[in-house]
Coordinates of C-alpha atoms and ligand atoms in Angstrom, one line a residue:
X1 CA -40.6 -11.3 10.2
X2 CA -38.2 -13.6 8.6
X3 CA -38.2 -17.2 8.9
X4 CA -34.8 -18.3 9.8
X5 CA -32.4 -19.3 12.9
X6 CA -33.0 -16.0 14.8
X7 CA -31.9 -13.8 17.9
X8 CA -34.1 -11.6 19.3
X9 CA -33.2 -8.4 20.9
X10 CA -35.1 -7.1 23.4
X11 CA -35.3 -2.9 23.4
X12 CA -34.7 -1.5 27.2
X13 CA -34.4 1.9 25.1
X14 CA -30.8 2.6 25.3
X15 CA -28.4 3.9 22.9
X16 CA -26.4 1.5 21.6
X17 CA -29.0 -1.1 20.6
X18 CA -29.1 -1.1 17.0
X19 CA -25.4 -1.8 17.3
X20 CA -26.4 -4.8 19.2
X21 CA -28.2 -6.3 16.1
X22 CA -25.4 -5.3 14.0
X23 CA -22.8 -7.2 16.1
X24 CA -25.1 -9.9 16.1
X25 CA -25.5 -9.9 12.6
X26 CA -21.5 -10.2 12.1
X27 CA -22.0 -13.0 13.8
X28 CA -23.7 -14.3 10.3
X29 CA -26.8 -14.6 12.9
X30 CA -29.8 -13.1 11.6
X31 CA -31.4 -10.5 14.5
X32 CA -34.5 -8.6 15.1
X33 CA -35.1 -5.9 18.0
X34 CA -38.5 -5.4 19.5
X35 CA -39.5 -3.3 22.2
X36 CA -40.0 -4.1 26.1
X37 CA -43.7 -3.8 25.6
X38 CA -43.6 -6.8 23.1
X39 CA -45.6 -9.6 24.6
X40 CA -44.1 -13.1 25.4
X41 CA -46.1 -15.0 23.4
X42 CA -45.0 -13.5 20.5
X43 CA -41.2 -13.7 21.0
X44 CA -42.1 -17.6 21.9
X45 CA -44.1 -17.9 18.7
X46 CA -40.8 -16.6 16.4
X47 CA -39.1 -19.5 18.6
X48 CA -35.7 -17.7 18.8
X49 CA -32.6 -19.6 19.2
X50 CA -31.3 -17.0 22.2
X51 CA -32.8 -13.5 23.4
X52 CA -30.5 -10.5 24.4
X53 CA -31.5 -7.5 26.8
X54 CA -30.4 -4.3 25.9
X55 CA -30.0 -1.4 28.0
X56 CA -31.8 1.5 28.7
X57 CA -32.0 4.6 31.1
X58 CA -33.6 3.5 33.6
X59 CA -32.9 1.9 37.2
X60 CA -34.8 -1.7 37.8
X61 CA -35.8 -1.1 41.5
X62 CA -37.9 1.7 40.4
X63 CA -41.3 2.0 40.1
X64 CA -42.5 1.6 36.5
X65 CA -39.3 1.2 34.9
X66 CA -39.2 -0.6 31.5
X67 CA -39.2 -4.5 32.7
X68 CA -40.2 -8.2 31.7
X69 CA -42.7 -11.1 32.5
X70 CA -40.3 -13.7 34.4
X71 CA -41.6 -16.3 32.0
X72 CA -38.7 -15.0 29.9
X73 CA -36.4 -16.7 32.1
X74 CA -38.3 -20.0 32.5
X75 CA -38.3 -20.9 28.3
X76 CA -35.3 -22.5 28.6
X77 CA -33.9 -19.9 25.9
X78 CA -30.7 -18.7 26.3
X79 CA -30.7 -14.6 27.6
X80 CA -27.8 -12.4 27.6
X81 CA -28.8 -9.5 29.3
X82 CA -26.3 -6.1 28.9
X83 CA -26.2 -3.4 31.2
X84 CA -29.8 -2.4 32.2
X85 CA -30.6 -5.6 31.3
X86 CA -28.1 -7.5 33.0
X87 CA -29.5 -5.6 36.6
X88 CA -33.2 -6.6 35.2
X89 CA -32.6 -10.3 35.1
X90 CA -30.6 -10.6 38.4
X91 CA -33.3 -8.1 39.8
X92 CA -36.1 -10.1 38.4
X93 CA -35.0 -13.2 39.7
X94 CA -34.3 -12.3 43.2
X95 CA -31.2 -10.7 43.0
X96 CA -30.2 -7.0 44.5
X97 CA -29.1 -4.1 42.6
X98 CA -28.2 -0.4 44.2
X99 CA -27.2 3.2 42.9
X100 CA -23.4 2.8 43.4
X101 CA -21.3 5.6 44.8
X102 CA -19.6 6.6 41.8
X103 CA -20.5 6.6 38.3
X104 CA -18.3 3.9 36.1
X105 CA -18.2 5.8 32.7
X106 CA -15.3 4.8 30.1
X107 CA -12.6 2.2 28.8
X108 CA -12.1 0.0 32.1
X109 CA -9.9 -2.8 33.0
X110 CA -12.4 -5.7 33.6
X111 CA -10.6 -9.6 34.8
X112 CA -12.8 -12.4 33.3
X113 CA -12.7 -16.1 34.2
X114 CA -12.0 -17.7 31.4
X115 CA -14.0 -20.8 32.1
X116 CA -16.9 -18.9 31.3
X117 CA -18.1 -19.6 27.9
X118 CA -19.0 -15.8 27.3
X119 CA -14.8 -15.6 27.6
X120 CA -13.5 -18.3 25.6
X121 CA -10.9 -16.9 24.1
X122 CA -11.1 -13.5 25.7
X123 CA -8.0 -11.8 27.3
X124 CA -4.8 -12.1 28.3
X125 CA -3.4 -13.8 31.3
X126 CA -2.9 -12.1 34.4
X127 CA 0.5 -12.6 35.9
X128 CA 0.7 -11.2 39.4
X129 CA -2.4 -12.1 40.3
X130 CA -4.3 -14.0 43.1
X131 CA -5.4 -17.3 42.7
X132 CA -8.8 -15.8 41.8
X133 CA -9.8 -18.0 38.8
X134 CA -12.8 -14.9 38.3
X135 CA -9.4 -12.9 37.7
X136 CA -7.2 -15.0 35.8
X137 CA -7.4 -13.0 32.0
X138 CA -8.2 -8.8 31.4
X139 CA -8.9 -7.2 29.1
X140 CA -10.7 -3.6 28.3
X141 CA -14.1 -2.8 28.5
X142 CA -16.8 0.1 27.8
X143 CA -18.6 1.0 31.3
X144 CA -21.5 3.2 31.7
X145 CA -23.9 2.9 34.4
X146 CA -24.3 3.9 37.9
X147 CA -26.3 1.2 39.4
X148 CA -24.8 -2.1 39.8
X149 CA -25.4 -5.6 40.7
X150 CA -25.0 -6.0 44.5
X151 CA -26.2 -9.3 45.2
X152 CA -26.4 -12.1 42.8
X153 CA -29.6 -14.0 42.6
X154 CA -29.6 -17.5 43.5
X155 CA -28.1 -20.2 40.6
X156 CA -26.0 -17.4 39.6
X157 CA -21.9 -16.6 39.9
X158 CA -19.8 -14.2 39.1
X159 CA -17.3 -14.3 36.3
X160 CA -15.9 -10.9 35.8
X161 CA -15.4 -7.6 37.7
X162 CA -13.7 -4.3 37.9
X163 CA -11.5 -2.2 40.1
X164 CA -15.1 -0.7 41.2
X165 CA -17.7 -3.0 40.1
X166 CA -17.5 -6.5 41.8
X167 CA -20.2 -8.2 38.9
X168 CA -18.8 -7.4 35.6
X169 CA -20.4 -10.3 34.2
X170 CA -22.7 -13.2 35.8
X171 CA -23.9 -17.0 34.4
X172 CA -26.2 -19.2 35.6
X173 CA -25.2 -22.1 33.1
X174 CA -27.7 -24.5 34.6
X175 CA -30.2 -22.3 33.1
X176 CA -28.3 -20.5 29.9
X177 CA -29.0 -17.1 31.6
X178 CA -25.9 -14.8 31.1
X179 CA -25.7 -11.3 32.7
X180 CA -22.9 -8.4 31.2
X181 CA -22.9 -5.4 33.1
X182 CA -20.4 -3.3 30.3
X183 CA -21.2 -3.1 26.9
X184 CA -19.7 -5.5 24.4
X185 CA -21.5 -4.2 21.1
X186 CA -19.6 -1.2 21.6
X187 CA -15.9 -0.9 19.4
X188 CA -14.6 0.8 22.8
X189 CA -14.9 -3.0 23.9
X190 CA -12.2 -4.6 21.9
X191 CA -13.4 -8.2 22.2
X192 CA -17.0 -7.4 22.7
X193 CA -17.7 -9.5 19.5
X194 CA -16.1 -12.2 20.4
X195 CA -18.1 -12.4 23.6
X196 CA -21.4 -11.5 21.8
X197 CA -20.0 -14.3 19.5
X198 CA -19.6 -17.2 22.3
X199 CA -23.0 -16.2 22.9
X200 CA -24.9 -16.4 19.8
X201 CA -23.0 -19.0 18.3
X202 CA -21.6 -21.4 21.6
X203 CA -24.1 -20.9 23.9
X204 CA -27.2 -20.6 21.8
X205 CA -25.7 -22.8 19.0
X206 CA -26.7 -20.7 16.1
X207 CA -24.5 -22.6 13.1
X208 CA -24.0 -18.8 11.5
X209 CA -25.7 -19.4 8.3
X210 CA -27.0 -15.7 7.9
X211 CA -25.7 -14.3 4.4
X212 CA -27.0 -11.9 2.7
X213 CA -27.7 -14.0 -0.6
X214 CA -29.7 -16.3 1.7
X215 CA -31.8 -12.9 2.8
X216 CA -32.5 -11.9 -0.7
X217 CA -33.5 -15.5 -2.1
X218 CA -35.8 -15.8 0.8
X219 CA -37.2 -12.6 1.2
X220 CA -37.9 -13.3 -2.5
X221 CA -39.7 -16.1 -2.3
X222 CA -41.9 -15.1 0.9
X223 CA -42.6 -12.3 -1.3
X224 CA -43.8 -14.2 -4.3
X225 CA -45.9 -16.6 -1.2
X226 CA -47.6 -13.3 0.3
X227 CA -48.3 -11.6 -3.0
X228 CA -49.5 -14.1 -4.8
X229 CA -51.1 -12.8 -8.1
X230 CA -52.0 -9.4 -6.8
X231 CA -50.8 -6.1 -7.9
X232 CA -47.9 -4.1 -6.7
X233 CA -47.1 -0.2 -6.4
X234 CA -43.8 1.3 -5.8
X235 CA -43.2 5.0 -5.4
X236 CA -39.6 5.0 -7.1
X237 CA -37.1 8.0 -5.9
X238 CA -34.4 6.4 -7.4
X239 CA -32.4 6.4 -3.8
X240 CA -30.4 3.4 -2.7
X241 CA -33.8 1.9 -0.6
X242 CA -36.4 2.2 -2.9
X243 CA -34.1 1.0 -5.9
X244 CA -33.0 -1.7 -4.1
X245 CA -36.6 -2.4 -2.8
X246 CA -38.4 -2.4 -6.6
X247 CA -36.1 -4.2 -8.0
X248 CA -36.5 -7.3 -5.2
X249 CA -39.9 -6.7 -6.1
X250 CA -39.8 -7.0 -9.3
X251 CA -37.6 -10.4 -9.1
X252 CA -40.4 -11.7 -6.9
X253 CA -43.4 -10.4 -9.1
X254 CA -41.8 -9.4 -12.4
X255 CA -44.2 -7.1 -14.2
X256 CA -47.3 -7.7 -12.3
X257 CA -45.0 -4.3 -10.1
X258 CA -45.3 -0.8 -11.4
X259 CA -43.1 1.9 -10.6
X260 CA -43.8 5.7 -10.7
X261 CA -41.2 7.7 -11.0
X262 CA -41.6 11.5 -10.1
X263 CA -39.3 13.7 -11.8
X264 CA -39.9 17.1 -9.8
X265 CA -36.5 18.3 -11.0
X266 CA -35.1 18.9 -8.1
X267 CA -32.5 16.1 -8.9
X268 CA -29.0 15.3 -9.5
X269 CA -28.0 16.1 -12.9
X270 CA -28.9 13.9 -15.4
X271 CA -30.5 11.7 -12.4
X272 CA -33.8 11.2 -14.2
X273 CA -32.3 9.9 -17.3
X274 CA -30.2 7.9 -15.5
X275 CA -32.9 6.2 -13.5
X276 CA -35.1 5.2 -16.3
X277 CA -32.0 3.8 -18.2
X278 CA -32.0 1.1 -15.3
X279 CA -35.6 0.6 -14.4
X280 CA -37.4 1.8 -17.9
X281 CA -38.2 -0.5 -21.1
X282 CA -34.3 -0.9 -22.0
X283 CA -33.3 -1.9 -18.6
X284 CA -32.7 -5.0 -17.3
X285 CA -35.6 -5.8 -15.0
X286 CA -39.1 -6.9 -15.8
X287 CA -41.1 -4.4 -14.7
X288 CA -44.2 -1.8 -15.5
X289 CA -42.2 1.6 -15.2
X290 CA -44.0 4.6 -15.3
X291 CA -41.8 8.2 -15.3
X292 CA -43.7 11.5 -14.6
X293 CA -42.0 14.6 -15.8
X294 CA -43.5 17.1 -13.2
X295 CA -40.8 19.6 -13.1
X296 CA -42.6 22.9 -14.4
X297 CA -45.4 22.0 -11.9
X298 CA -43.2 21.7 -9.0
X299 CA -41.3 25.3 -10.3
X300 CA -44.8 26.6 -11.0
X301 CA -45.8 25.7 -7.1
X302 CA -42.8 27.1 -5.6
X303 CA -42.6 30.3 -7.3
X304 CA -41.8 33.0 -4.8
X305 CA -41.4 30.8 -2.1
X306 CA -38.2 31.5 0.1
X307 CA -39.1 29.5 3.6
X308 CA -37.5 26.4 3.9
X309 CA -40.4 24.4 5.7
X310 CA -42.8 26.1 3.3
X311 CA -40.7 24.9 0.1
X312 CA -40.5 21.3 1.9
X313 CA -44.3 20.9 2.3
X314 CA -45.3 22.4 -1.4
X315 CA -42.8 19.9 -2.5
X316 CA -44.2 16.9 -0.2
X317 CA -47.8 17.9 -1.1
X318 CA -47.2 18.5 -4.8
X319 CA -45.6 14.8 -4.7
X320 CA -48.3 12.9 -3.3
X321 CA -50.6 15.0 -5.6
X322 CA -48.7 13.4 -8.9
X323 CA -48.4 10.6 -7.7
X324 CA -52.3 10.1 -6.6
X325 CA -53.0 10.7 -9.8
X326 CA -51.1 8.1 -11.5
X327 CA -52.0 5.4 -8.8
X328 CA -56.0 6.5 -9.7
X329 CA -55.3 5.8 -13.0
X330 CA -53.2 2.7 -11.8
X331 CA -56.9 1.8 -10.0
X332 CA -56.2 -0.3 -6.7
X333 CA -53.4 -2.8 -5.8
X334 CA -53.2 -5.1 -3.6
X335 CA -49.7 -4.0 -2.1
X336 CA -47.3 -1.1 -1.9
X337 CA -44.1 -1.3 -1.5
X338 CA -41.7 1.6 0.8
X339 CA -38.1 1.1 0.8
X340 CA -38.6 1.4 4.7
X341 CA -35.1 0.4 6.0
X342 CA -34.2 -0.7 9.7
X343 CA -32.6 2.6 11.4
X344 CA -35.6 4.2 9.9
X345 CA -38.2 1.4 11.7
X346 CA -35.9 2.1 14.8
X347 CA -36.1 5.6 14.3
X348 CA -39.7 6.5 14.6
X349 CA -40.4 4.3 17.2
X350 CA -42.0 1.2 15.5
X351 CA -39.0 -1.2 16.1
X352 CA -37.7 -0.4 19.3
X353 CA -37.7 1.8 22.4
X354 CA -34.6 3.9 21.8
X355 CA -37.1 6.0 19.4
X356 CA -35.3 9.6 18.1
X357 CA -37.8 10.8 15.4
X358 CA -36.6 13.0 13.0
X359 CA -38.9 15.0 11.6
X360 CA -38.4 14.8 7.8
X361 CA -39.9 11.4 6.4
X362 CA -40.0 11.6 2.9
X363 CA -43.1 9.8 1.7
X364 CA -44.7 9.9 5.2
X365 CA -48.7 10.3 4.6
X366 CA -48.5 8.9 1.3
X367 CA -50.7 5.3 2.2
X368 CA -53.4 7.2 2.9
X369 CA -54.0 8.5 -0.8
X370 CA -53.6 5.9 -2.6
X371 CA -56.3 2.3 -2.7
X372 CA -53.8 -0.4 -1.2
X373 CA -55.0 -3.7 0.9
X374 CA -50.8 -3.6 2.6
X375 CA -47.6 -2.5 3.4
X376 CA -44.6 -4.4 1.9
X377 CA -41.6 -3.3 3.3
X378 CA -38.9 -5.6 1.8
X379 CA -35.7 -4.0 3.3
X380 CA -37.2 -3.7 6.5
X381 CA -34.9 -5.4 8.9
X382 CA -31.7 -4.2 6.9
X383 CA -29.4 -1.6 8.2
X384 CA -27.7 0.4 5.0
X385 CA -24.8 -1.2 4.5
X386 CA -26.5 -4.5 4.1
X387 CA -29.6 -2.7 1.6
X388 CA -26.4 -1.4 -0.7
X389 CA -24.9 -5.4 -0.3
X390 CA -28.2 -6.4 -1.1
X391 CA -28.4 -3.8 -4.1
X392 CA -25.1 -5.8 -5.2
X393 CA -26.3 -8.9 -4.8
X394 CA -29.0 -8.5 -7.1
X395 CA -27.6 -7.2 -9.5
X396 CA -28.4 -3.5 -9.1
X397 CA -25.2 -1.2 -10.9
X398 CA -22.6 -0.1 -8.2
X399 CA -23.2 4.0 -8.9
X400 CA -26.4 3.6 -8.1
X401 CA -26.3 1.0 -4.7
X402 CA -23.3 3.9 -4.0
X403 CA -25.5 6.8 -4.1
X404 CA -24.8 9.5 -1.5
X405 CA -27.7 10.1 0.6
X406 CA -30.1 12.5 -1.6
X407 CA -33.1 14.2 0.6
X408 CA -36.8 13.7 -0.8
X409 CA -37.4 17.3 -1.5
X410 CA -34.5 17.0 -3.6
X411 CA -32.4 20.1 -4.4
X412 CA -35.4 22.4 -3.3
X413 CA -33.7 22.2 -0.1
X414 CA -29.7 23.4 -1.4
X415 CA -30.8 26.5 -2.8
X416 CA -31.4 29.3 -0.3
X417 CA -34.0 31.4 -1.6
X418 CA -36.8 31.0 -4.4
X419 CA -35.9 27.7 -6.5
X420 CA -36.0 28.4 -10.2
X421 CA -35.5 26.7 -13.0
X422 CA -32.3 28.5 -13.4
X423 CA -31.1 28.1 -9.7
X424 CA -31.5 24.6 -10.1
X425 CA -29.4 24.2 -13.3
X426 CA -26.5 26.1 -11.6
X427 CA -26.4 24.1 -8.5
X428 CA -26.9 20.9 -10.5
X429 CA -24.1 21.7 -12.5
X430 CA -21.9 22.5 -9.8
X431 CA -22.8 19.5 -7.5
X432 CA -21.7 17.1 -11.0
X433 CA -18.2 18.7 -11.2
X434 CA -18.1 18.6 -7.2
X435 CA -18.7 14.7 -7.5
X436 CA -16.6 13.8 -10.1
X437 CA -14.0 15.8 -8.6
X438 CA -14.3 13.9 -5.1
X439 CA -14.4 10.7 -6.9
X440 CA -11.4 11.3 -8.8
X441 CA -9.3 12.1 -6.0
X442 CA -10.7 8.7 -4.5
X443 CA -12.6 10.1 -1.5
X444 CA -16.1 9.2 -2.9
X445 CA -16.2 6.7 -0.7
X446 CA -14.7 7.9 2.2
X447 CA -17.0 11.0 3.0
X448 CA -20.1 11.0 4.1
X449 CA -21.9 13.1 2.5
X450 CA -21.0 15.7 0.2
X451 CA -22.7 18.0 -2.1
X452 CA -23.2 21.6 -3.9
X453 CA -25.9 23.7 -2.7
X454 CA -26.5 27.8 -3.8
X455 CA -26.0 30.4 -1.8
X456 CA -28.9 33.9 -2.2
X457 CA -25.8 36.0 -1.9
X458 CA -24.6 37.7 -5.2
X459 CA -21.6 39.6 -5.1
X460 CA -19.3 41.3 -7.8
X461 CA -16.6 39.4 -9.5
X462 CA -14.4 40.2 -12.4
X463 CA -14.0 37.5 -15.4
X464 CA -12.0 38.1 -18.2
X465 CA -11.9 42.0 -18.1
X466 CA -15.8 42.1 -17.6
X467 CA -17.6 43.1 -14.5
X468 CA -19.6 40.0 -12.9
X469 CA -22.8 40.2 -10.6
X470 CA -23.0 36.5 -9.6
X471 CA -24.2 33.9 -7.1
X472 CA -22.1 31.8 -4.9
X473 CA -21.6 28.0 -4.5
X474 CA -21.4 26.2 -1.3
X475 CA -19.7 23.0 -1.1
X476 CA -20.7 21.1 1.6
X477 CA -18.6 17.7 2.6
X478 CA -19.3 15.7 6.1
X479 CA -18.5 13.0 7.5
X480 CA -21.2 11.2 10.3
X481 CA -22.1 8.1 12.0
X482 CA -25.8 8.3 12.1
X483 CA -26.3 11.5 10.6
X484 CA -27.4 12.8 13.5
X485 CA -23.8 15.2 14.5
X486 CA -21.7 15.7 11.6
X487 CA -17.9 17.0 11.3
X488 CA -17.1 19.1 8.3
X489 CA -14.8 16.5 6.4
X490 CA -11.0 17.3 5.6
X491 CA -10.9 17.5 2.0
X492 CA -7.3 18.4 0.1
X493 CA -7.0 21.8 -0.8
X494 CA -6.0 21.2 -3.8
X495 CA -9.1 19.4 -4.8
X496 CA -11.1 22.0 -3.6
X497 CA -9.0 24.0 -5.8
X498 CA -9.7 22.0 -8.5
X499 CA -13.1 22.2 -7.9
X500 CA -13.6 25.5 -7.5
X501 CA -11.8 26.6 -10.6
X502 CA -13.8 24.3 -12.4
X503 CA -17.4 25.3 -11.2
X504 CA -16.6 29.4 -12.1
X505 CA -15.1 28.2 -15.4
X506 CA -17.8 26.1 -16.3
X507 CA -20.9 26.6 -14.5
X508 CA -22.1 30.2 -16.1
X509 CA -24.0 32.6 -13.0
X510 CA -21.6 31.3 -10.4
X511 CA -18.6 33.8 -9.6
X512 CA -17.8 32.6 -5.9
X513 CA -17.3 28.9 -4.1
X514 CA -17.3 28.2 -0.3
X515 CA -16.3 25.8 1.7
X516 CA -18.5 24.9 4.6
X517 CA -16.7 23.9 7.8
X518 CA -19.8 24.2 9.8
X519 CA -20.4 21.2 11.8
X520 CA -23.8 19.9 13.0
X521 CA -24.9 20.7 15.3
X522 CA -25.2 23.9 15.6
X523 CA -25.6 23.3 11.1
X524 CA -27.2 20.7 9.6
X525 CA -26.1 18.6 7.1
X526 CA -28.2 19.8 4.3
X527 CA -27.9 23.9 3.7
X528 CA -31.8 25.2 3.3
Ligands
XMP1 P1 -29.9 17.4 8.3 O1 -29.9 18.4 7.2 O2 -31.2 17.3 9.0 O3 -29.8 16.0 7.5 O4 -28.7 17.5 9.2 C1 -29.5 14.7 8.1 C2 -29.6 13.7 7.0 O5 -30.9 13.6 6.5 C3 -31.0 13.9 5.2 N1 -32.3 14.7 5.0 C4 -33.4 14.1 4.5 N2 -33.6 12.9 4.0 N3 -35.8 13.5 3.5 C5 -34.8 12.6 3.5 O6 -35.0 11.5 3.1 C6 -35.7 14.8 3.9 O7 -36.6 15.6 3.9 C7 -34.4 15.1 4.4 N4 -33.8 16.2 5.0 C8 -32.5 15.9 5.3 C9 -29.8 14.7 4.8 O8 -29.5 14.6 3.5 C10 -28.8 14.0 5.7 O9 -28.3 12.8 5.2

């Protein structure tokens, strides 16, 4: 919990949520979620400057659908309540709200009153239109619900409405309680920010002071507060979060943080070396860095092994193996550090309601091996974008805060088949002329995620005038929201070209190279 002008979200368990904090956040208005279940007391007690209800999938009226203590209402708070939670508040407070006839679903006209402060500056004027002042300006918004607000409850007006939907949008102004039936957070809103904005930063009077310098130098000195001098552990993968994490860490607590580092070699070429040049002896930071070479363990373990779960959990176990071993010589600390970030928090169900868990968690399990008193999860309220400007902002070098998305078990999961020591040079090899490539033709930053991986199949080639048995590369290149679907991304031919003429020149054992246009589903994004 951070201790600054807040806006607190409250989670009905629908699916555009975390966007809700986002848009709040571009706001430059720092914004938590937390679920339905969270108890009012403890929203009073982080004495937010407004609250916002989310949506969710179910209908109010219904017995044991996701609700809220009154009380809520009676803080004298200012609540913007979206969608579901729009219906909750005029339900809760003695309004009526009914399954509609038809379903409203899409982009849709909606005519505000501008007088309303959610519209300041919303819309265009109306110019045939009656002397409605509810009617006065339009402009587009995203609709999705099949219950609506029938009846208003008492203190409350209408200020916006639809071809179908006669409460668009609802205020109570006497009592700061704002009701939105569409969805503003969404892009398919055009000036959805600009309402979310009148309400955050009008209505609730937020003065916008969120930036993320301000986050870093305070999360940095609550850090140096809570730790005090104790002793800190950080399991170092050399990803975006846990780099970003140690090295916030380490400005908090200098040296008095150790970092293992577990080289399985199942990374990146050159990664390990490159991730001890910035967090070892001759890098910049002041910290205790510890690098464990482990790769002929981790081939030794997964000798023979061909399933893909079965590789993933010898590689999981064998890591928290190494690394219990180093903390036990370590001895206790006090804290350990997980580069935790917020869709992650969100994602298995710990922040909000709108919980999707996936099922790979790289260092899940890990607390339990090693002597720790707590949990510090520095980055725990950031969303990725905002860990990689925080990366920036301290400091952290920009190849490294622009790291593509690299899985915990590594490359053990792009080769199909046994992983060898050999298998994992080729595919290396390949995936370091596949990024350079990418970057040179200026798409690094444009694609999701791209990467080598190495195909079982062997097939004949001919190089020179000589026969060639040897396997194929796969490159993969997607682009993806939340990483959850995933198109194949449009890449030039000619790069791939470029690319691929490079790998079977260079990278000796390969003698083919796809292209993956498989989109996820029914693929994933990594190729195991
Ligand atoms: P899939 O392959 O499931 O991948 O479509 C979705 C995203 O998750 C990443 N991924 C992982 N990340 N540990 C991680 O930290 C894992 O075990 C893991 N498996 C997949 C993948 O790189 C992609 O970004």
């Amino acid at each position: 919990m951070i201790d600054q002008e807040k806006v607190i979200v409250i989670d009905f368990g629908g699916q555009y949520n975390q966007l809700v904090a986002r848009r709040v956040r571009e706001c430059n208005v720092y914004c938590e979620i937390y679920s339905y279940r969270t108890d009012i007391a403890q929203i009073k007690a982080m004495r937010p400057k407004g609250i916002i209800l989310t949506g969710g999938p179910n209908s109010c009226y219904e017995e044991g659908a996701a609700t809220y203590s009154r009380e809520l209402f009676e803080l004298g708070i200012p609540v913007l309540g979206l969608c579901y939670g729009a219906q909750l508040m005029v339900h809760i407070l003695g309004g009526k709200v009914e399954k509609a006839q038809v379903r409203e679903y899409g982009k849709t006209e909606v005519f505000v009153n501008p007088a309303s402060p959610l519209f300041e500056g919303v819309g265009e004027l109306v110019e045939d239109v009656p002397d409605d002042k509810n009617a006065s300006k339009k402009t587009i918004c995203w609709m999705s619900h099949f219950d609506y607000i029938s009846q208003l409850a008492p203190g409350f007006e209408a200020v916006a409405h639809t071809a179908d939907c006669p409460v668009a949008a609802a205020q109570d102004i006497e009592r700061k309680l704002f009701a939105i039936q569409f969805h503003p957070e969404v892009l398919h809103t055009p000036e959805g920010t600009k309402m979310l904005f009148n309400f955050v930063r009008n209505v609730c009077g937020c003065a916008g002071t969120w930036r993320m310098d301000s986050f870093v130098e305070q999360s940095i000195r609550e850090i140096r507060e809570k730790v005090g001098d104790g002793k800190v552990l950080c399991a170092l993968s050399g990803g975006v979060d846990s780099s970003v994490a140690a090295v916030m860490m380490s400005k908090a607590v200098g040296n008095r943080l150790t970092c293992v580092f577990v080289d399985q070699g199942l990374l990146r070429k050159n990664e390990g070396d490159e991730v001890a040049a910035v967090f070892g002896p001759d890098g910049p930071y002041d910290l205790d860095f510890i690098r464990i070479n482990a790769q002929e363990r981790f081939y030794g373990k997964l000798a023979g092994v061909t399933e893909p779960e079965r590789k993933r959990k010898i590689i999981g176990e064998e890591f928290i193996r190494v690394f219990e071993e180093e903390a036990k010589k370590i001895g206790a600390v006090d804290f350990l550090v997980q580069g935790t970030i917020y869709p992650d928090v969100v994602e298995s169900g710990l922040g909000g309601e709108s919980a999707v868990i996936k099922s790979h968690h790289n260092v899940g399990g890990l607390p339990d091996y090693v002597d720790f008193k707590e949990i510090i999860e520095p980055l725990r309220f950031l969303f990725k974008d905002e860990v990689r400007a925080a990366g920036l902002e301290l400091g952290i070098p920009e190849n490294l805060v622009y790291r593509q998305p690299f899985p915990g078990p590594g490359l053990g999961i792009r080769i199909i088949g046994e992983v060898t020591a050999e298998k994992v040079r080729i595919v290396q090899d390949a995936d370091a002329i596949y990024r350079e490539e990418i970057a040179k033709a200026g798409l690094d930053r444009s694609i999701g995620q791209y990467f080598a991986a190495l195909t079982n199949m062997r097939s004949v080639g001919v190089m020179g005038d000589e026969r060639t048995y040897d396997y194929a590369v796969a490159l993969r290149a997607v682009n993806t929201i939340d990483f959850m679907t995933a198109e194949s991304a449009e890449i030039p031919f000619s790069v791939l070209q470029t690319v691929m003429s490079r790998i079977i020149n260079e990278v000796r054992g390969v003698n083919r190279v796809f292209y993956d246009l498989t989109s996820k589903p029914p693929g994933t994004i990594e190729f195991e």
